[in-house]
PDB file of C-alpha atoms in Angstrom:
ATOM      1  CA  MET C   1      -0.010   0.088  -0.145  1.00  0.00           C
ATOM      2  CA  ALA C   2       2.606   2.288   0.685  1.00  0.00           C
ATOM      3  CA  ILE C   3       4.378   1.869  -2.542  1.00  0.00           C
ATOM      4  CA  LEU C   4       0.934   2.597  -4.570  1.00  0.00           C
ATOM      5  CA  GLY C   5       0.800   5.668  -2.384  1.00  0.00           C
ATOM      6  CA  ARG C   6       4.021   6.875  -3.115  1.00  0.00           C
ATOM      7  CA  ARG C   7       3.460   6.225  -6.632  1.00  0.00           C
ATOM      8  CA  LEU C   8       0.520   8.010  -6.917  1.00  0.00           C
ATOM      9  CA  LEU C   9       2.132  10.911  -5.311  1.00  0.00           C
ATOM     10  CA  SER C  10       5.392  10.822  -7.726  1.00  0.00           C
ATOM     11  CA  GLY C  11       2.808  11.133 -10.379  1.00  0.00           C
ATOM     12  CA  ALA C  12       0.803  14.062  -9.086  1.00  0.00           C
ATOM     13  CA  GLY C  13       4.079  15.657  -8.461  1.00  0.00           C
ATOM     14  CA  ALA C  14       5.137  14.893 -12.512  1.00  0.00           C
ATOM     15  CA  VAL C  15       1.695  16.497 -13.356  1.00  0.00           C
ATOM     16  CA  GLY C  16       1.954  19.316 -11.273  1.00  0.00           C
ATOM     17  CA  ALA C  17       5.541  20.604 -12.336  1.00  0.00           C
ATOM     18  CA  ALA C  18       4.664  20.070 -16.070  1.00  0.00           C
ATOM     19  CA  ALA C  19       1.444  22.615 -15.453  1.00  0.00           C
ATOM     20  CA  ALA C  20       3.631  25.049 -13.463  1.00  0.00           C
ATOM     21  CA  THR C  21       6.200  24.906 -16.730  1.00  0.00           C
ATOM     22  CA  MET C  22       3.309  25.320 -19.019  1.00  0.00           C
ATOM     23  CA  LEU C  23       1.991  28.077 -17.090  1.00  0.00           C
ATOM     24  CA  TYR C  24       5.105  29.722 -16.990  1.00  0.00           C
ATOM     25  CA  VAL C  25       6.159  29.416 -20.814  1.00  0.00           C
ATOM     26  CA  ALA C  26       2.372  30.702 -21.410  1.00  0.00           C
ATOM     27  CA  SER C  27       2.744  33.654 -19.189  1.00  0.00           C
ATOM     28  CA  PRO C  28       4.593  36.047 -21.178  1.00  0.00           C
ATOM     29  CA  ALA C  29       2.381  35.555 -24.120  1.00  0.00           C
ATOM     30  CA  SER C  30      -0.798  36.051 -22.054  1.00  0.00           C
ATOM     31  CA  ALA C  31       0.725  39.647 -21.198  1.00  0.00           C
ATOM     32  CA  ALA C  32      -0.724  41.467 -23.710  1.00  0.00           C
ATOM     33  CA  ILE C  33      -3.402  43.808 -23.340  1.00  0.00           C
ATOM     34  CA  ASP C  34      -6.504  43.437 -25.499  1.00  0.00           C
ATOM     35  CA  ARG C  35      -7.902  46.767 -24.691  1.00  0.00           C
ATOM     36  CA  TYR C  36      -6.506  50.084 -23.566  1.00  0.00           C
ATOM     37  CA  GLY C  37      -8.894  52.853 -22.068  1.00  0.00           C
ATOM     38  CA  ILE C  38      -9.043  56.322 -20.668  1.00  0.00           C
ATOM     39  CA  SER C  39     -12.235  58.662 -19.458  1.00  0.00           C
ATOM     40  CA  THR C  40     -12.447  62.172 -18.817  1.00  0.00           C
ATOM     41  CA  VAL C  41     -12.336  64.047 -15.425  1.00  0.00           C
ATOM     42  CA  GLY C  42     -14.903  65.336 -13.700  1.00  0.00           C
ATOM     43  CA  SER C  43     -15.269  69.541 -13.858  1.00  0.00           C
ATOM     44  CA  GLY C  44     -18.015  71.889 -12.798  1.00  0.00           C
ATOM     45  CA  SER C  45     -21.017  70.315 -13.988  1.00  0.00           C
ATOM     46  CA  TYR C  46     -19.394  67.737 -15.955  1.00  0.00           C
ATOM     47  CA  ALA C  47     -19.192  63.791 -14.528  1.00  0.00           C
ATOM     48  CA  ASN C  48     -16.220  61.965 -14.157  1.00  0.00           C
ATOM     49  CA  ALA C  49     -16.368  59.435 -16.985  1.00  0.00           C
ATOM     50  CA  ALA C  50     -18.732  61.512 -19.139  1.00  0.00           C
ATOM     51  CA  GLY C  51     -16.560  60.429 -21.869  1.00  0.00           C
ATOM     52  CA  SER C  52     -14.318  57.477 -22.922  1.00  0.00           C
ATOM     53  CA  ILE C  53     -11.666  56.248 -25.730  1.00  0.00           C
ATOM     54  CA  ASP C  54     -10.884  52.947 -25.961  1.00  0.00           C
ATOM     55  CA  PHE C  55      -8.396  51.452 -28.169  1.00  0.00           C
ATOM     56  CA  TYR C  56      -8.567  47.781 -29.022  1.00  0.00           C
ATOM     57  CA  THR C  57      -5.133  45.915 -30.023  1.00  0.00           C
ATOM     58  CA  ASP C  58      -7.007  43.482 -32.374  1.00  0.00           C
ATOM     59  CA  GLY C  59      -7.968  45.226 -35.353  1.00  0.00           C
ATOM     60  CA  ASP C  60      -6.364  48.840 -34.202  1.00  0.00           C
ATOM     61  CA  ASP C  61      -9.979  50.231 -33.393  1.00  0.00           C
ATOM     62  CA  PHE C  62     -10.964  53.356 -31.234  1.00  0.00           C
ATOM     63  CA  ASN C  63     -14.203  53.751 -29.445  1.00  0.00           C
ATOM     64  CA  ILE C  64     -15.159  56.751 -28.624  1.00  0.00           C
ATOM     65  CA  CYS C  65     -18.501  57.062 -26.228  1.00  0.00           C
ATOM     66  CA  ASP C  66     -20.580  59.463 -24.402  1.00  0.00           C
ATOM     67  CA  ASN C  67     -21.169  58.214 -21.159  1.00  0.00           C
ATOM     68  CA  SER C  68     -23.528  61.029 -19.794  1.00  0.00           C
ATOM     69  CA  THR C  69     -26.590  63.050 -20.444  1.00  0.00           C
ATOM     70  CA  ASP C  70     -24.560  66.367 -19.851  1.00  0.00           C
ATOM     71  CA  GLY C  71     -25.604  67.453 -23.499  1.00  0.00           C
ATOM     72  CA  ALA C  72     -21.468  67.672 -24.243  1.00  0.00           C
ATOM     73  CA  GLY C  73     -20.351  65.613 -26.689  1.00  0.00           C
ATOM     74  CA  VAL C  74     -16.754  63.678 -26.681  1.00  0.00           C
ATOM     75  CA  VAL C  75     -13.644  64.018 -28.846  1.00  0.00           C
ATOM     76  CA  GLY C  76     -11.040  61.529 -28.673  1.00  0.00           C
ATOM     77  CA  SER C  77      -7.559  62.239 -29.692  1.00  0.00           C
ATOM     78  CA  TRP C  78      -4.331  59.735 -30.655  1.00  0.00           C
ATOM     79  CA  LYS C  79      -1.016  60.269 -31.819  1.00  0.00           C
ATOM     80  CA  ILE C  80       1.845  57.891 -32.930  1.00  0.00           C
ATOM     81  CA  GLY C  81       4.667  58.760 -30.856  1.00  0.00           C
ATOM     82  CA  SER C  82       4.838  61.470 -28.451  1.00  0.00           C
ATOM     83  CA  SER C  83       5.272  64.075 -30.940  1.00  0.00           C
ATOM     84  CA  GLY C  84       3.437  62.388 -33.378  1.00  0.00           C
ATOM     85  CA  THR C  85       0.376  64.361 -35.348  1.00  0.00           C
ATOM     86  CA  VAL C  86      -3.115  64.403 -33.269  1.00  0.00           C
ATOM     87  CA  HIS C  87      -6.116  62.811 -34.944  1.00  0.00           C
ATOM     88  CA  ASP C  88      -9.438  63.932 -33.492  1.00  0.00           C
ATOM     89  CA  VAL C  89     -12.755  62.144 -33.629  1.00  0.00           C
ATOM     90  CA  TYR C  90     -15.668  64.143 -32.499  1.00  0.00           C
ATOM     91  CA  ASN C  91     -18.912  61.951 -31.123  1.00  0.00           C
ATOM     92  CA  GLY C  92     -22.026  64.016 -30.906  1.00  0.00           C
ATOM     93  CA  LYS C  93     -24.422  61.153 -30.892  1.00  0.00           C
ATOM     94  CA  GLY C  94     -25.556  61.712 -27.768  1.00  0.00           C
ATOM     95  CA  PHE C  95     -25.598  59.615 -24.373  1.00  0.00           C
ATOM     96  CA  ALA C  96     -24.905  56.018 -25.003  1.00  0.00           C
ATOM     97  CA  LYS C  97     -23.818  56.231 -28.047  1.00  0.00           C
ATOM     98  CA  CYS C  98     -20.463  55.357 -29.463  1.00  0.00           C
ATOM     99  CA  GLU C  99     -18.175  56.191 -32.351  1.00  0.00           C
ATOM    100  CA  TRP C 100     -16.074  53.316 -33.971  1.00  0.00           C
ATOM    101  CA  VAL C 101     -12.839  54.552 -35.947  1.00  0.00           C
ATOM    102  CA  ASN C 102     -10.319  51.974 -37.602  1.00  0.00           C
ATOM    103  CA  GLU C 103      -7.083  52.516 -37.944  1.00  0.00           C
ATOM    104  CA  GLN C 104      -3.881  50.319 -39.475  1.00  0.00           C
ATOM    105  CA  PHE C 105      -0.618  50.604 -37.166  1.00  0.00           C
ATOM    106  CA  ALA C 106       2.493  49.217 -37.247  1.00  0.00           C
ATOM    107  CA  GLU C 107       2.626  46.456 -34.784  1.00  0.00           C
ATOM    108  CA  SER C 108       5.909  48.341 -32.882  1.00  0.00           C
ATOM    109  CA  ALA C 109       3.514  51.606 -32.868  1.00  0.00           C
ATOM    110  CA  THR C 110       3.225  53.309 -29.529  1.00  0.00           C
ATOM    111  CA  ILE C 111      -0.127  55.447 -29.460  1.00  0.00           C
ATOM    112  CA  TYR C 112      -0.950  58.194 -27.260  1.00  0.00           C
ATOM    113  CA  MET C 113      -4.622  58.721 -26.503  1.00  0.00           C
ATOM    114  CA  LYS C 114      -6.551  61.454 -24.800  1.00  0.00           C
ATOM    115  CA  VAL C 115     -10.415  62.240 -24.392  1.00  0.00           C
ATOM    116  CA  CYS C 116     -12.676  65.373 -23.844  1.00  0.00           C
ATOM    117  CA  LEU C 117     -15.682  66.532 -23.439  1.00  0.00           C
ATOM    118  CA  ARG C 118     -16.915  69.229 -26.183  1.00  0.00           C
ATOM    119  CA  ASP C 119     -20.037  71.332 -25.169  1.00  0.00           C
ATOM    120  CA  ASN C 120     -21.609  73.672 -27.707  1.00  0.00           C
ATOM    121  CA  GLY C 121     -18.248  73.825 -29.949  1.00  0.00           C
ATOM    122  CA  ASP C 122     -16.270  74.898 -26.752  1.00  0.00           C
ATOM    123  CA  LEU C 123     -13.585  72.143 -26.193  1.00  0.00           C
ATOM    124  CA  LYS C 124     -13.858  72.007 -22.257  1.00  0.00           C
ATOM    125  CA  GLU C 125      -9.976  71.741 -21.051  1.00  0.00           C
ATOM    126  CA  ASN C 126     -10.867  71.181 -17.788  1.00  0.00           C
ATOM    127  CA  THR C 127     -12.415  67.768 -18.470  1.00  0.00           C
ATOM    128  CA  CYS C 128      -9.815  66.074 -20.892  1.00  0.00           C
ATOM    129  CA  SER C 129      -7.546  63.225 -19.495  1.00  0.00           C
ATOM    130  CA  GLY C 130      -3.665  63.198 -19.713  1.00  0.00           C
ATOM    131  CA  TRP C 131      -2.110  61.549 -22.604  1.00  0.00           C
ATOM    132  CA  LYS C 132      -2.158  57.847 -21.983  1.00  0.00           C
ATOM    133  CA  LYS C 133       0.511  55.495 -23.474  1.00  0.00           C
ATOM    134  CA  ALA C 134      -0.713  52.022 -25.549  1.00  0.00           C
ATOM    135  CA  TYR C 135       1.049  49.572 -27.794  1.00  0.00           C
ATOM    136  CA  ALA C 136      -0.274  48.771 -30.702  1.00  0.00           C
ATOM    137  CA  ASP C 137       0.705  45.120 -30.276  1.00  0.00           C
ATOM    138  CA  GLY C 138      -0.539  45.042 -26.803  1.00  0.00           C
ATOM    139  CA  VAL C 139       2.766  44.497 -24.966  1.00  0.00           C
ATOM    140  CA  GLY C 140       4.951  47.315 -23.481  1.00  0.00           C
TER     141      GLY C 140
END
């Protein structure tokens, strides 16, 4: 009986070691981020997270969303590299509506994005997020 118990424990140990090795090998690949997101900052009558921008690495898509009934629209901005040309997309569709934009980036691209509210044509600077860094391949 003792021999059978040792063999079972030995077999369980081998399976456990193999599983740990597989997890170790798989962990760098699972470190990729599928979505980067950032929201507006609350200011005055504008709520925190009233607007948002998400970047999806699988397909290089941006999603600019209006998350508030405040009447303001949302401007999503991005650039390639810290000194790249800024690209803006305005979403004035209203509350709970999003504007999808597809881009094509090199897998090695570093993307910076931010989001602000715009009300009656006036960009509300106090609601702007800071620039957030994202990676086209999802790995930093």
